[in-house]
């Protein structure tokens, strides 16, 4: 981030945590803090909810993500939640974990809609 100085950061993180049964990774809040501290003025961090998985319920982690993101946003950080969970179904997964081509296309649309207004700056 120091070299690239991105205006927009997209973060989709936590699938491995959910796979391991951890639905409230302690590192998320600290990671959000670190990323936001390195954003240039006007920069934004978008954090996506986890997509559905075939073998585990991701809703507890997604509830945790909502809580952390809302807390950080309430504290004044430029962090925004993206509902990636609702965008995909289990039919959009290639192997029960990773999206198929169609799933990735759906994710790209959700990301684009989230940042669309930031692209015209």
Tab-separated table of C-alpha atoms in Angstrom:
chain	number	residue	atom	x	y	z
A	1	UNK	CA	0.000	0.000	0.000
A	2	UNK	CA	2.885	2.347	0.621
A	3	UNK	CA	4.046	2.093	-2.980
A	4	UNK	CA	0.696	1.898	-4.777
A	5	UNK	CA	-1.278	4.343	-2.594
A	6	UNK	CA	-4.665	2.964	-3.694
A	7	UNK	CA	-7.748	5.154	-3.409
A	8	UNK	CA	-9.943	2.062	-3.132
A	9	UNK	CA	-9.200	-1.239	-1.380
A	10	UNK	CA	-11.466	-4.278	-1.797
A	11	UNK	CA	-11.262	-6.866	0.985
A	12	UNK	CA	-12.949	-10.269	0.854
A	13	UNK	CA	-11.472	-12.134	3.771
A	14	UNK	CA	-12.437	-14.826	6.248
A	15	UNK	CA	-13.221	-17.940	4.214
A	16	UNK	CA	-10.288	-19.799	5.762
A	17	UNK	CA	-11.430	-18.691	9.226
A	18	UNK	CA	-14.905	-20.081	8.630
A	19	UNK	CA	-13.426	-23.274	7.212
A	20	UNK	CA	-11.492	-23.680	10.465
A	21	UNK	CA	-14.629	-22.961	12.521
A	22	UNK	CA	-13.541	-19.493	13.666
A	23	UNK	CA	-16.490	-17.117	13.278
A	24	UNK	CA	-14.922	-14.059	14.915
A	25	UNK	CA	-11.315	-13.625	13.813
A	26	UNK	CA	-9.603	-11.158	16.131
A	27	UNK	CA	-7.359	-9.841	13.389
A	28	UNK	CA	-10.131	-8.242	11.314
A	29	UNK	CA	-10.453	-5.032	13.319
A	30	UNK	CA	-6.697	-4.557	13.424
A	31	UNK	CA	-6.412	-5.212	9.675
A	32	UNK	CA	-9.109	-2.629	8.943
A	33	UNK	CA	-7.251	-0.123	11.127
A	34	UNK	CA	-3.957	-0.789	9.311
A	35	UNK	CA	-5.470	-0.484	5.846
A	36	UNK	CA	-7.402	2.688	6.678
A	37	UNK	CA	-4.292	4.263	8.195
A	38	UNK	CA	-2.484	3.829	4.873
A	39	UNK	CA	-5.269	5.129	2.649
A	40	UNK	CA	-4.687	8.511	1.037
A	41	UNK	CA	-7.118	11.329	1.855
A	42	UNK	CA	-10.510	10.388	0.435
A	43	UNK	CA	-9.545	6.718	0.170
A	44	UNK	CA	-12.036	3.983	1.003
A	45	UNK	CA	-11.978	0.382	2.182
A	46	UNK	CA	-14.769	-1.946	1.090
A	47	UNK	CA	-15.173	-5.155	3.102
A	48	UNK	CA	-17.270	-7.942	1.591
A	49	UNK	CA	-19.300	-10.482	3.439
A	50	UNK	CA	-18.243	-14.079	2.814
A	51	UNK	CA	-19.964	-15.881	-0.045
A	52	UNK	CA	-21.995	-19.017	0.759
A	53	UNK	CA	-20.057	-22.251	1.252
A	54	UNK	CA	-21.433	-25.739	0.661
A	55	UNK	CA	-20.103	-27.267	3.875
A	56	UNK	CA	-20.433	-24.544	6.520
A	57	UNK	CA	-22.831	-21.787	7.510
A	58	UNK	CA	-21.034	-18.470	6.993
A	59	UNK	CA	-23.785	-16.322	8.480
A	60	UNK	CA	-22.160	-16.096	11.953
A	61	UNK	CA	-18.941	-14.745	10.411
A	62	UNK	CA	-20.915	-12.378	8.221
A	63	UNK	CA	-22.754	-11.058	11.278
A	64	UNK	CA	-19.379	-10.503	12.910
A	65	UNK	CA	-18.114	-8.689	9.784
A	66	UNK	CA	-21.159	-6.400	9.853
A	67	UNK	CA	-20.519	-5.622	13.509
A	68	UNK	CA	-16.828	-4.846	13.030
A	69	UNK	CA	-17.335	-2.753	9.890
A	70	UNK	CA	-20.194	-0.785	11.464
A	71	UNK	CA	-18.097	-0.173	14.569
A	72	UNK	CA	-15.143	1.087	12.526
A	73	UNK	CA	-17.383	3.256	10.334
A	74	UNK	CA	-19.038	4.718	13.443
A	75	UNK	CA	-15.558	5.580	14.699
A	76	UNK	CA	-15.016	7.622	11.540
A	77	UNK	CA	-12.991	5.218	9.414
A	78	UNK	CA	-13.736	5.160	5.661
A	79	UNK	CA	-14.856	1.523	5.665
A	80	UNK	CA	-17.959	0.195	3.927
A	81	UNK	CA	-19.723	-3.163	3.943
A	82	UNK	CA	-20.466	-5.021	0.704
A	83	UNK	CA	-23.137	-7.728	0.723
A	84	UNK	CA	-21.412	-10.426	-1.297
A	85	UNK	CA	-23.322	-13.218	0.474
A	86	UNK	CA	-26.635	-12.405	-1.202
A	87	UNK	CA	-25.065	-12.209	-4.647
A	88	UNK	CA	-24.150	-15.889	-4.942
A	89	UNK	CA	-25.807	-19.223	-4.312
A	90	UNK	CA	-24.272	-22.645	-3.891
A	91	UNK	CA	-24.913	-23.168	-7.611
A	92	UNK	CA	-22.334	-20.438	-8.279
A	93	UNK	CA	-19.526	-22.450	-6.671
A	94	UNK	CA	-17.141	-24.602	-8.693
A	95	UNK	CA	-16.051	-26.820	-5.807
A	96	UNK	CA	-18.197	-25.876	-2.824
A	97	UNK	CA	-15.739	-23.141	-1.795
A	98	UNK	CA	-14.497	-21.218	-4.817
A	99	UNK	CA	-16.783	-19.443	-7.273
A	100	UNK	CA	-17.288	-20.730	-10.775
A	101	UNK	CA	-16.769	-18.364	-13.704
A	102	UNK	CA	-20.395	-17.281	-13.330
A	103	UNK	CA	-19.856	-16.756	-9.606
A	104	UNK	CA	-16.819	-14.577	-10.209
A	105	UNK	CA	-18.783	-12.564	-12.767
A	106	UNK	CA	-21.514	-11.981	-10.181
A	107	UNK	CA	-18.921	-10.931	-7.615
A	108	UNK	CA	-17.377	-8.494	-10.096
A	109	UNK	CA	-20.775	-6.881	-10.619
A	110	UNK	CA	-21.272	-6.465	-6.858
A	111	UNK	CA	-17.819	-4.926	-6.449
A	112	UNK	CA	-18.431	-2.596	-9.382
A	113	UNK	CA	-21.768	-1.424	-7.983
A	114	UNK	CA	-20.126	-0.788	-4.596
A	115	UNK	CA	-17.385	1.424	-6.026
A	116	UNK	CA	-19.142	2.870	-9.093
A	117	UNK	CA	-19.542	6.341	-7.604
A	118	UNK	CA	-15.891	6.419	-6.534
A	119	UNK	CA	-14.664	5.876	-10.068
A	120	UNK	CA	-15.858	9.212	-11.368
A	121	UNK	CA	-13.526	11.255	-9.137
